[in-house]
């Protein structure tokens, strides 16, 4: 595993110079103290950050880029409308002409991407799959007071993992659990550009009040659904493997809001050392958040051989899911 975040630290006080917000509000409602944003004018993108994370992951796996059989890239902030970031990685890392797939599942993107890789490995089709989650949010946020309910939350960054086949049935990914509820698609959304928002029309209208390019989130509604779905999908994974919540050694929740993670921790009566959070430093990095947190927890020695590691995510779509891993 590996991760990369831009050097540029943006504090809550920095944001209060751009819009009507303040450190106390952001920390109290979200737990976020600072986030990393790509420096304006930099050539960094989701693909380039993903490639940096991937290089670290491949090197640590003891494999070379030529051993990778397939790429799965999760992002909601791709470099281009199309093609996706997966093919950019194939090119940037100078890999053989292997398949590359983009996953469009927002905050659940990494969980979905791991599930895709897991199925390819378990069916025997591929041996080593590179899974990447990366987001370049800062380029697409409304940095005026109008966008403050969303913009203060998101950060840029990338993480990557190499998933490889093991012959030991008791190790690795035990199961994955995926869900969606599309009737809530518009509760957390970026509408444009899209074919429904016909680009020539948008250009002709040239309307400075057109908010369709910016993320919209019904925060309270999303929060209420998140706490329910997080809990459900963690329990689903635990039960599917005949385990108990008390068997969890490390829970890595998608870093949406520290208050959501704390709610889940309290609900399941987990100790502080059983849950890893880093939203305080990086904000919500969407498809990158779980793999950045997982890598960081592992680098700090918080995950040991044979530990039961649970990943869980909820986000736009709505989509949600969990991954149950015996480390
Ligand atoms: O990762 C994908 C999934 N995402 C989530 O799970 C996020 C879920 N939602 C949340 O985390 C929370 O709903 C937020 C952090 C987004 C918002 O917190 P909230 O406690 O739900 O606040 P709110 O939206 O109800 O806003 C409360 C007040 C409003 O003012 P009034 O109407 O009470 O006067 C907002 O205008 O806070 C105001 N406000 C702000 N004030 C200062 C909203 N954003 C800001 C801000 N700074 N950045």
mmCIF file of C-alpha atoms and ligand atoms in Angstrom:
data_model
loop_
_atom_site.group_PDB
_atom_site.id
_atom_site.type_symbol
_atom_site.label_atom_id
_atom_site.label_comp_id
_atom_site.label_asym_id
_atom_site.label_seq_id
_atom_site.Cartn_x
_atom_site.Cartn_y
_atom_site.Cartn_z
ATOM 1 C CA UNK A 1 0.000 0.000 0.000
ATOM 2 C CA UNK A 2 1.069 3.600 -0.492
ATOM 3 C CA UNK A 3 -0.384 7.085 -0.449
ATOM 4 C CA UNK A 4 0.412 10.575 -1.640
ATOM 5 C CA UNK A 5 -0.975 13.923 -0.513
ATOM 6 C CA UNK A 6 0.032 17.340 -1.897
ATOM 7 C CA UNK A 7 2.466 19.396 0.249
ATOM 8 C CA UNK A 8 0.150 22.415 0.327
ATOM 9 C CA UNK A 9 -1.593 22.527 3.738
ATOM 10 C CA UNK A 10 -4.825 24.574 3.887
ATOM 11 C CA UNK A 11 -5.965 25.338 7.437
ATOM 12 C CA UNK A 12 -9.454 26.313 8.554
ATOM 13 C CA UNK A 13 -8.122 29.833 9.139
ATOM 14 C CA UNK A 14 -6.951 29.920 5.507
ATOM 15 C CA UNK A 15 -10.526 29.077 4.441
ATOM 16 C CA UNK A 16 -11.974 31.821 6.624
ATOM 17 C CA UNK A 17 -10.072 34.303 4.433
ATOM 18 C CA UNK A 18 -11.873 32.976 1.335
ATOM 19 C CA UNK A 19 -15.422 32.624 2.710
ATOM 20 C CA UNK A 20 -17.562 33.263 5.762
ATOM 21 C CA UNK A 21 -16.501 30.333 7.914
ATOM 22 C CA UNK A 22 -14.351 29.751 10.960
ATOM 23 C CA UNK A 23 -12.120 27.168 12.624
ATOM 24 C CA UNK A 24 -14.540 26.565 15.507
ATOM 25 C CA UNK A 25 -17.502 25.715 13.211
ATOM 26 C CA UNK A 26 -15.464 23.389 11.010
ATOM 27 C CA UNK A 27 -13.832 21.544 13.916
ATOM 28 C CA UNK A 28 -17.040 21.230 15.888
ATOM 29 C CA UNK A 29 -19.153 19.919 12.979
ATOM 30 C CA UNK A 30 -16.553 17.825 11.138
ATOM 31 C CA UNK A 31 -13.392 17.370 13.244
ATOM 32 C CA UNK A 32 -11.288 18.731 10.361
ATOM 33 C CA UNK A 33 -8.330 20.971 11.275
ATOM 34 C CA UNK A 34 -6.619 21.143 7.873
ATOM 35 C CA UNK A 35 -6.580 19.500 4.463
ATOM 36 C CA UNK A 36 -4.155 19.252 1.525
ATOM 37 C CA UNK A 37 -5.049 21.069 -1.669
ATOM 38 C CA UNK A 38 -3.087 20.961 -4.903
ATOM 39 C CA UNK A 39 -1.368 24.312 -5.364
ATOM 40 C CA UNK A 40 -3.189 26.443 -7.945
ATOM 41 C CA UNK A 41 -1.359 26.264 -11.279
ATOM 42 C CA UNK A 42 0.293 22.935 -10.476
ATOM 43 C CA UNK A 43 0.075 20.180 -13.083
ATOM 44 C CA UNK A 44 -0.907 17.613 -10.427
ATOM 45 C CA UNK A 45 -4.126 15.666 -11.123
ATOM 46 C CA UNK A 46 -5.965 12.627 -9.754
ATOM 47 C CA UNK A 47 -3.961 10.444 -12.170
ATOM 48 C CA UNK A 48 -0.577 11.910 -11.290
ATOM 49 C CA UNK A 49 -1.240 11.603 -7.549
ATOM 50 C CA UNK A 50 -2.605 8.096 -8.091
ATOM 51 C CA UNK A 51 0.554 7.166 -9.985
ATOM 52 C CA UNK A 52 2.743 8.401 -7.110
ATOM 53 C CA UNK A 53 0.785 6.322 -4.603
ATOM 54 C CA UNK A 54 0.843 3.330 -6.974
ATOM 55 C CA UNK A 55 4.632 3.449 -7.388
ATOM 56 C CA UNK A 56 5.045 3.180 -3.606
ATOM 57 C CA UNK A 57 2.497 0.342 -3.380
ATOM 58 C CA UNK A 58 4.090 -1.651 -6.199
ATOM 59 C CA UNK A 59 7.582 -1.231 -4.756
ATOM 60 C CA UNK A 60 6.441 -2.322 -1.289
ATOM 61 C CA UNK A 61 4.638 -5.345 -2.733
ATOM 62 C CA UNK A 62 7.964 -6.675 -4.011
ATOM 63 C CA UNK A 63 6.517 -6.847 -7.527
ATOM 64 C CA UNK A 64 7.318 -4.743 -10.567
ATOM 65 C CA UNK A 65 4.872 -2.821 -12.758
ATOM 66 C CA UNK A 66 5.144 -5.664 -15.293
ATOM 67 C CA UNK A 67 3.686 -8.139 -12.766
ATOM 68 C CA UNK A 68 0.415 -6.200 -12.486
ATOM 69 C CA UNK A 69 -2.442 -7.832 -14.435
ATOM 70 C CA UNK A 70 -5.172 -5.193 -14.140
ATOM 71 C CA UNK A 71 -5.844 -1.645 -12.917
ATOM 72 C CA UNK A 72 -8.952 -0.444 -11.062
ATOM 73 C CA UNK A 73 -9.114 3.319 -10.475
ATOM 74 C CA UNK A 74 -11.770 4.907 -8.247
ATOM 75 C CA UNK A 75 -12.373 8.658 -8.471
ATOM 76 C CA UNK A 76 -15.121 11.240 -8.826
ATOM 77 C CA UNK A 77 -12.625 13.848 -10.019
ATOM 78 C CA UNK A 78 -11.044 12.370 -13.159
ATOM 79 C CA UNK A 79 -8.542 14.362 -15.233
ATOM 80 C CA UNK A 80 -10.860 14.223 -18.226
ATOM 81 C CA UNK A 81 -14.574 13.688 -18.876
ATOM 82 C CA UNK A 82 -13.336 10.612 -20.735
ATOM 83 C CA UNK A 83 -11.237 8.487 -20.941
ATOM 84 C CA UNK A 84 -10.884 7.577 -17.281
ATOM 85 C CA UNK A 85 -7.866 7.723 -14.987
ATOM 86 C CA UNK A 86 -7.163 3.977 -15.219
ATOM 87 C CA UNK A 87 -5.697 4.310 -18.684
ATOM 88 C CA UNK A 88 -3.657 7.344 -17.601
ATOM 89 C CA UNK A 89 -2.013 5.158 -14.955
ATOM 90 C CA UNK A 90 -1.204 2.493 -17.547
ATOM 91 C CA UNK A 91 0.587 5.202 -19.509
ATOM 92 C CA UNK A 92 2.233 7.168 -16.662
ATOM 93 C CA UNK A 93 3.648 3.993 -15.093
ATOM 94 C CA UNK A 94 4.635 2.641 -18.535
ATOM 95 C CA UNK A 95 2.818 -0.617 -17.872
ATOM 96 C CA UNK A 96 2.106 -3.335 -20.436
ATOM 97 C CA UNK A 97 -1.225 -2.969 -22.281
ATOM 98 C CA UNK A 98 -3.225 -4.502 -19.411
ATOM 99 C CA UNK A 99 -6.891 -3.717 -18.813
ATOM 100 C CA UNK A 100 -7.851 -0.603 -16.866
ATOM 101 C CA UNK A 101 -11.238 0.075 -15.309
ATOM 102 C CA UNK A 102 -12.626 3.239 -13.722
ATOM 103 C CA UNK A 103 -15.039 2.969 -10.799
ATOM 104 C CA UNK A 104 -17.572 5.795 -10.333
ATOM 105 C CA UNK A 105 -18.797 5.253 -6.799
ATOM 106 C CA UNK A 106 -17.600 8.389 -5.009
ATOM 107 C CA UNK A 107 -16.976 7.875 -1.268
ATOM 108 C CA UNK A 108 -17.616 4.139 -1.628
ATOM 109 C CA UNK A 109 -15.275 4.021 -4.632
ATOM 110 C CA UNK A 110 -12.371 2.292 -2.935
ATOM 111 C CA UNK A 111 -14.580 -0.347 -1.332
ATOM 112 C CA UNK A 112 -16.229 -1.043 -4.703
ATOM 113 C CA UNK A 113 -12.812 -1.092 -6.428
ATOM 114 C CA UNK A 114 -11.453 -3.592 -3.895
ATOM 115 C CA UNK A 115 -14.502 -5.772 -4.420
ATOM 116 C CA UNK A 116 -13.972 -5.731 -8.199
ATOM 117 C CA UNK A 117 -10.297 -6.681 -7.770
ATOM 118 C CA UNK A 118 -11.219 -9.379 -5.271
ATOM 119 C CA UNK A 119 -13.659 -11.029 -7.700
ATOM 120 C CA UNK A 120 -11.122 -11.023 -10.542
ATOM 121 C CA UNK A 121 -8.558 -12.630 -8.235
ATOM 122 C CA UNK A 122 -10.933 -15.181 -6.705
ATOM 123 C CA UNK A 123 -12.240 -16.336 -10.093
ATOM 124 C CA UNK A 124 -8.638 -16.900 -11.149
ATOM 125 C CA UNK A 125 -8.671 -14.369 -13.969
ATOM 126 C CA UNK A 126 -5.936 -12.164 -12.497
ATOM 127 C CA UNK A 127 -3.215 -12.629 -9.904
ATOM 128 C CA UNK A 128 -2.107 -9.076 -9.101
ATOM 129 C CA UNK A 129 -4.485 -6.127 -9.333
ATOM 130 C CA UNK A 130 -3.518 -2.504 -8.737
ATOM 131 C CA UNK A 131 -6.321 -0.621 -6.988
ATOM 132 C CA UNK A 132 -6.161 3.170 -6.735
ATOM 133 C CA UNK A 133 -8.372 5.820 -5.140
ATOM 134 C CA UNK A 134 -7.525 9.443 -5.900
ATOM 135 C CA UNK A 135 -9.271 12.797 -5.770
ATOM 136 C CA UNK A 136 -8.488 16.323 -6.924
ATOM 137 C CA UNK A 137 -11.403 18.048 -5.215
ATOM 138 C CA UNK A 138 -10.000 21.523 -4.723
ATOM 139 C CA UNK A 139 -10.152 22.404 -8.427
ATOM 140 C CA UNK A 140 -13.932 21.902 -8.466
ATOM 141 C CA UNK A 141 -15.135 23.516 -5.249
ATOM 142 C CA UNK A 142 -17.137 26.710 -4.839
ATOM 143 C CA UNK A 143 -14.763 28.701 -2.643
ATOM 144 C CA UNK A 144 -17.257 31.469 -1.922
ATOM 145 C CA UNK A 145 -19.593 31.578 1.085
ATOM 146 C CA UNK A 146 -22.283 30.019 -1.149
ATOM 147 C CA UNK A 147 -20.273 26.753 -1.205
ATOM 148 C CA UNK A 148 -19.052 26.699 2.402
ATOM 149 C CA UNK A 149 -21.289 23.807 3.496
ATOM 150 C CA UNK A 150 -19.361 21.528 1.132
ATOM 151 C CA UNK A 151 -16.009 23.147 0.314
ATOM 152 C CA UNK A 152 -14.559 23.110 3.833
ATOM 153 C CA UNK A 153 -14.944 19.329 4.015
ATOM 154 C CA UNK A 154 -13.012 18.043 1.008
ATOM 155 C CA UNK A 155 -9.299 17.433 0.514
ATOM 156 C CA UNK A 156 -7.003 16.169 -2.256
ATOM 157 C CA UNK A 157 -4.941 12.986 -2.162
ATOM 158 C CA UNK A 158 -4.430 9.456 -3.415
ATOM 159 C CA UNK A 159 -3.824 5.953 -2.144
ATOM 160 C CA UNK A 160 -3.078 2.636 -3.816
ATOM 161 C CA UNK A 161 -2.870 -1.048 -2.995
ATOM 162 C CA UNK A 162 -1.669 -4.104 -4.848
ATOM 163 C CA UNK A 163 -4.027 -7.029 -4.244
ATOM 164 C CA UNK A 164 -2.488 -10.437 -4.888
ATOM 165 C CA UNK A 165 -3.790 -13.986 -4.800
ATOM 166 C CA UNK A 166 -3.079 -16.106 -1.731
ATOM 167 C CA UNK A 167 -3.587 -19.847 -1.452
ATOM 168 C CA UNK A 168 -4.569 -19.436 2.235
ATOM 169 C CA UNK A 169 -8.387 -19.311 2.380
ATOM 170 C CA UNK A 170 -8.373 -17.865 5.892
ATOM 171 C CA UNK A 171 -6.321 -14.805 4.916
ATOM 172 C CA UNK A 172 -6.950 -11.695 2.885
ATOM 173 C CA UNK A 173 -10.338 -10.360 1.834
ATOM 174 C CA UNK A 174 -12.957 -12.607 3.449
ATOM 175 C CA UNK A 175 -15.946 -10.863 1.894
ATOM 176 C CA UNK A 176 -17.198 -7.600 0.413
ATOM 177 C CA UNK A 177 -20.722 -6.152 0.672
ATOM 178 C CA UNK A 178 -22.035 -3.519 -1.731
ATOM 179 C CA UNK A 179 -25.261 -1.485 -1.812
ATOM 180 C CA UNK A 180 -26.912 1.430 -3.569
ATOM 181 C CA UNK A 181 -30.080 3.512 -3.375
ATOM 182 C CA UNK A 182 -30.298 5.708 -6.446
ATOM 183 C CA UNK A 183 -33.446 7.545 -5.403
ATOM 184 C CA UNK A 184 -31.138 9.734 -3.305
ATOM 185 C CA UNK A 185 -28.752 10.512 -6.183
ATOM 186 C CA UNK A 186 -29.494 14.231 -6.018
ATOM 187 C CA UNK A 187 -28.800 14.578 -2.287
ATOM 188 C CA UNK A 188 -25.031 14.619 -2.971
ATOM 189 C CA UNK A 189 -24.291 15.475 -6.556
ATOM 190 C CA UNK A 190 -22.296 17.381 -9.160
ATOM 191 C CA UNK A 191 -24.694 17.754 -12.093
ATOM 192 C CA UNK A 192 -22.566 19.211 -14.839
ATOM 193 C CA UNK A 193 -21.028 18.873 -17.299
ATOM 194 C CA UNK A 194 -23.294 16.106 -18.424
ATOM 195 C CA UNK A 195 -25.378 15.286 -21.423
ATOM 196 C CA UNK A 196 -28.443 16.419 -19.439
ATOM 197 C CA UNK A 197 -26.724 19.771 -18.953
ATOM 198 C CA UNK A 198 -25.841 20.251 -22.590
ATOM 199 C CA UNK A 199 -22.460 21.950 -22.675
ATOM 200 C CA UNK A 200 -23.098 24.301 -25.651
ATOM 201 C CA UNK A 201 -26.216 25.547 -23.841
ATOM 202 C CA UNK A 202 -24.256 26.141 -20.622
ATOM 203 C CA UNK A 203 -21.623 28.080 -22.547
ATOM 204 C CA UNK A 204 -24.290 30.114 -24.363
ATOM 205 C CA UNK A 205 -26.115 30.924 -21.099
ATOM 206 C CA UNK A 206 -22.805 31.885 -19.447
ATOM 207 C CA UNK A 207 -24.743 32.241 -16.208
ATOM 208 C CA UNK A 208 -22.531 33.163 -13.222
ATOM 209 C CA UNK A 209 -25.241 31.828 -10.888
ATOM 210 C CA UNK A 210 -25.228 28.379 -12.484
ATOM 211 C CA UNK A 211 -24.258 26.106 -9.569
ATOM 212 C CA UNK A 212 -24.578 22.851 -11.495
ATOM 213 C CA UNK A 213 -20.800 22.481 -11.803
ATOM 214 C CA UNK A 214 -20.322 22.626 -8.039
ATOM 215 C CA UNK A 215 -20.996 19.854 -5.550
ATOM 216 C CA UNK A 216 -24.365 20.050 -3.827
ATOM 217 C CA UNK A 217 -24.931 18.163 -0.578
ATOM 218 C CA UNK A 218 -27.985 17.909 1.636
ATOM 219 C CA UNK A 219 -25.631 17.508 4.590
ATOM 220 C CA UNK A 220 -28.094 16.646 7.340
ATOM 221 C CA UNK A 221 -29.915 14.077 5.189
ATOM 222 C CA UNK A 222 -26.621 12.509 4.091
ATOM 223 C CA UNK A 223 -25.410 12.406 7.702
ATOM 224 C CA UNK A 224 -28.576 10.651 8.914
ATOM 225 C CA UNK A 225 -28.383 8.039 6.161
ATOM 226 C CA UNK A 226 -24.631 7.563 6.641
ATOM 227 C CA UNK A 227 -24.828 6.540 10.293
ATOM 228 C CA UNK A 228 -27.570 3.984 9.548
ATOM 229 C CA UNK A 229 -25.938 2.480 6.443
ATOM 230 C CA UNK A 230 -22.420 2.389 7.956
ATOM 231 C CA UNK A 231 -23.780 0.387 10.889
ATOM 232 C CA UNK A 232 -25.839 -1.957 8.696
ATOM 233 C CA UNK A 233 -23.066 -2.798 6.281
ATOM 234 C CA UNK A 234 -20.482 -3.384 9.008
ATOM 235 C CA UNK A 235 -22.899 -5.778 10.722
ATOM 236 C CA UNK A 236 -23.678 -7.488 7.407
ATOM 237 C CA UNK A 237 -19.971 -8.227 6.884
ATOM 238 C CA UNK A 238 -19.438 -9.355 10.466
ATOM 239 C CA UNK A 239 -22.438 -11.716 10.378
ATOM 240 C CA UNK A 240 -21.539 -13.116 6.929
ATOM 241 C CA UNK A 241 -18.279 -14.355 8.444
ATOM 242 C CA UNK A 242 -19.823 -15.644 11.699
ATOM 243 C CA UNK A 243 -17.899 -13.033 13.671
ATOM 244 C CA UNK A 244 -18.799 -10.620 16.473
ATOM 245 C CA UNK A 245 -18.269 -6.850 16.534
ATOM 246 C CA UNK A 246 -15.839 -7.447 19.409
ATOM 247 C CA UNK A 247 -13.649 -9.437 16.958
ATOM 248 C CA UNK A 248 -12.832 -6.224 15.041
ATOM 249 C CA UNK A 249 -9.177 -5.270 15.574
ATOM 250 C CA UNK A 250 -9.248 -2.255 13.295
ATOM 251 C CA UNK A 251 -12.164 -0.398 11.715
ATOM 252 C CA UNK A 252 -11.251 2.057 8.975
ATOM 253 C CA UNK A 253 -14.371 4.100 8.203
ATOM 254 C CA UNK A 254 -14.452 6.313 5.122
ATOM 255 C CA UNK A 255 -13.347 9.694 6.461
ATOM 256 C CA UNK A 256 -16.570 11.633 5.793
ATOM 257 C CA UNK A 257 -16.914 13.398 9.113
ATOM 258 C CA UNK A 258 -15.244 12.665 12.464
ATOM 259 C CA UNK A 259 -18.682 12.845 14.105
ATOM 260 C CA UNK A 260 -19.914 9.958 11.913
ATOM 261 C CA UNK A 261 -16.855 7.828 12.833
ATOM 262 C CA UNK A 262 -17.364 8.638 16.523
ATOM 263 C CA UNK A 263 -21.049 7.719 16.302
ATOM 264 C CA UNK A 264 -20.166 4.316 14.809
ATOM 265 C CA UNK A 265 -17.393 3.759 17.370
ATOM 266 C CA UNK A 266 -19.781 4.474 20.214
ATOM 267 C CA UNK A 267 -22.582 2.381 18.745
ATOM 268 C CA UNK A 268 -20.314 -0.658 18.423
ATOM 269 C CA UNK A 269 -18.535 0.108 21.714
ATOM 270 C CA UNK A 270 -15.106 0.053 20.078
ATOM 271 C CA UNK A 271 -12.036 1.370 21.873
ATOM 272 C CA UNK A 272 -9.990 4.232 20.386
ATOM 273 C CA UNK A 273 -7.305 1.772 19.257
ATOM 274 C CA UNK A 274 -9.926 -0.196 17.257
ATOM 275 C CA UNK A 275 -10.836 2.733 14.959
ATOM 276 C CA UNK A 276 -8.460 4.811 12.836
ATOM 277 C CA UNK A 277 -9.286 8.383 11.801
ATOM 278 C CA UNK A 278 -7.149 10.967 10.017
ATOM 279 C CA UNK A 279 -9.812 13.337 8.665
ATOM 280 C CA UNK A 280 -8.372 15.955 11.053
ATOM 281 C CA UNK A 281 -5.305 16.267 8.771
ATOM 282 C CA UNK A 282 -6.647 15.501 5.311
ATOM 283 C CA UNK A 283 -10.372 16.313 5.241
ATOM 284 C CA UNK A 284 -12.661 14.042 3.235
ATOM 285 C CA UNK A 285 -10.680 12.669 0.288
ATOM 286 C CA UNK A 286 -13.609 10.563 -0.967
ATOM 287 C CA UNK A 287 -12.333 7.537 -2.956
ATOM 288 C CA UNK A 288 -8.845 8.031 -1.492
ATOM 289 C CA UNK A 289 -9.824 8.318 2.162
ATOM 290 C CA UNK A 290 -9.977 4.645 3.165
ATOM 291 C CA UNK A 291 -6.736 3.649 1.477
ATOM 292 C CA UNK A 292 -4.847 6.681 2.824
ATOM 293 C CA UNK A 293 -6.094 5.857 6.349
ATOM 294 C CA UNK A 294 -5.427 2.125 5.969
ATOM 295 C CA UNK A 295 -1.881 2.757 4.744
ATOM 296 C CA UNK A 296 -1.181 5.261 7.510
ATOM 297 C CA UNK A 297 -2.534 2.926 10.219
ATOM 298 C CA UNK A 298 -0.406 0.070 8.845
ATOM 299 C CA UNK A 299 2.708 2.279 8.603
ATOM 300 C CA UNK A 300 2.225 3.225 12.268
ATOM 301 C CA UNK A 301 2.162 -0.462 13.235
ATOM 302 C CA UNK A 302 -1.516 -0.357 14.240
ATOM 303 C CA UNK A 303 -2.375 -3.386 12.065
ATOM 304 C CA UNK A 304 -0.772 -6.743 12.788
ATOM 305 C CA UNK A 305 -0.742 -10.175 11.172
ATOM 306 C CA UNK A 306 -4.079 -12.009 11.647
ATOM 307 C CA UNK A 307 -5.941 -8.859 12.704
ATOM 308 C CA UNK A 308 -9.552 -8.528 11.604
ATOM 309 C CA UNK A 309 -9.655 -5.303 9.595
ATOM 310 C CA UNK A 310 -12.997 -3.829 8.517
ATOM 311 C CA UNK A 311 -13.344 -1.111 5.879
ATOM 312 C CA UNK A 312 -16.682 0.669 5.534
ATOM 313 C CA UNK A 313 -17.917 3.499 3.341
ATOM 314 C CA UNK A 314 -21.005 5.527 2.546
ATOM 315 C CA UNK A 315 -21.499 8.309 0.050
ATOM 316 C CA UNK A 316 -23.020 9.814 -3.046
ATOM 317 C CA UNK A 317 -25.360 7.589 -5.019
ATOM 318 C CA UNK A 318 -26.214 6.726 -2.341
ATOM 319 C CA UNK A 319 -23.729 3.886 -2.335
ATOM 320 C CA UNK A 320 -22.256 2.050 0.615
ATOM 321 C CA UNK A 321 -20.221 -1.038 1.327
ATOM 322 C CA UNK A 322 -17.796 -2.913 3.536
ATOM 323 C CA UNK A 323 -14.732 -5.108 3.168
ATOM 324 C CA UNK A 324 -13.830 -7.718 5.789
ATOM 325 C CA UNK A 325 -10.131 -8.606 5.813
ATOM 326 C CA UNK A 326 -8.093 -11.116 7.789
ATOM 327 C CA UNK A 327 -4.682 -9.429 7.660
HETATM 328 O O1 LIG B 1 -18.376 11.674 2.215
HETATM 329 C C1 LIG B 1 -19.645 11.514 1.661
HETATM 330 C C2 LIG B 1 -20.691 11.528 2.679
HETATM 331 N N1 LIG B 1 -20.752 12.814 3.303
HETATM 332 C C3 LIG B 1 -21.137 12.910 4.552
HETATM 333 O O2 LIG B 1 -21.372 11.885 5.177
HETATM 334 C C4 LIG B 1 -21.338 14.271 5.138
HETATM 335 C C5 LIG B 1 -22.561 14.272 6.014
HETATM 336 N N2 LIG B 1 -22.946 15.583 6.522
HETATM 337 C C6 LIG B 1 -22.178 16.318 7.357
HETATM 338 O O3 LIG B 1 -21.062 15.936 7.646
HETATM 339 C C7 LIG B 1 -22.756 17.569 7.952
HETATM 340 O O4 LIG B 1 -24.118 17.658 7.600
HETATM 341 C C8 LIG B 1 -22.014 18.881 7.505
HETATM 342 C C9 LIG B 1 -20.650 18.935 8.152
HETATM 343 C C10 LIG B 1 -21.888 18.915 6.000
HETATM 344 C C11 LIG B 1 -22.807 20.106 7.932
HETATM 345 O O5 LIG B 1 -23.026 20.079 9.325
HETATM 346 P P1 LIG B 1 -24.474 20.350 9.916
HETATM 347 O O6 LIG B 1 -24.350 20.280 11.370
HETATM 348 O O7 LIG B 1 -25.431 19.389 9.242
HETATM 349 O O8 LIG B 1 -24.749 21.845 9.495
HETATM 350 P P2 LIG B 1 -25.927 22.461 8.596
HETATM 351 O O9 LIG B 1 -25.704 22.138 7.169
HETATM 352 O O10 LIG B 1 -27.235 22.090 9.196
HETATM 353 O O11 LIG B 1 -25.689 24.008 8.796
HETATM 354 C C12 LIG B 1 -25.840 24.641 10.083
HETATM 355 C C13 LIG B 1 -25.542 26.102 9.960
HETATM 356 C C14 LIG B 1 -26.279 26.799 8.838
HETATM 357 O O12 LIG B 1 -26.595 28.109 9.263
HETATM 358 P P3 LIG B 1 -28.077 28.460 9.797
HETATM 359 O O13 LIG B 1 -28.991 28.132 8.654
HETATM 360 O O14 LIG B 1 -28.296 27.584 10.991
HETATM 361 O O15 LIG B 1 -27.971 29.903 10.120
HETATM 362 C C15 LIG B 1 -25.260 26.886 7.732
HETATM 363 O O16 LIG B 1 -25.487 27.966 6.854
HETATM 364 O O17 LIG B 1 -24.136 26.278 9.666
HETATM 365 C C16 LIG B 1 -23.987 27.097 8.510
HETATM 366 N N3 LIG B 1 -22.791 26.658 7.791
HETATM 367 C C17 LIG B 1 -21.563 27.127 8.068
HETATM 368 N N4 LIG B 1 -21.113 28.039 8.956
HETATM 369 C C18 LIG B 1 -19.787 28.267 8.985
HETATM 370 C C19 LIG B 1 -22.698 25.730 6.812
HETATM 371 N N5 LIG B 1 -21.413 25.592 6.438
HETATM 372 C C20 LIG B 1 -20.694 26.440 7.197
HETATM 373 C C21 LIG B 1 -19.309 26.743 7.288
HETATM 374 N N6 LIG B 1 -18.907 27.651 8.193
HETATM 375 N N7 LIG B 1 -18.384 26.121 6.499
#
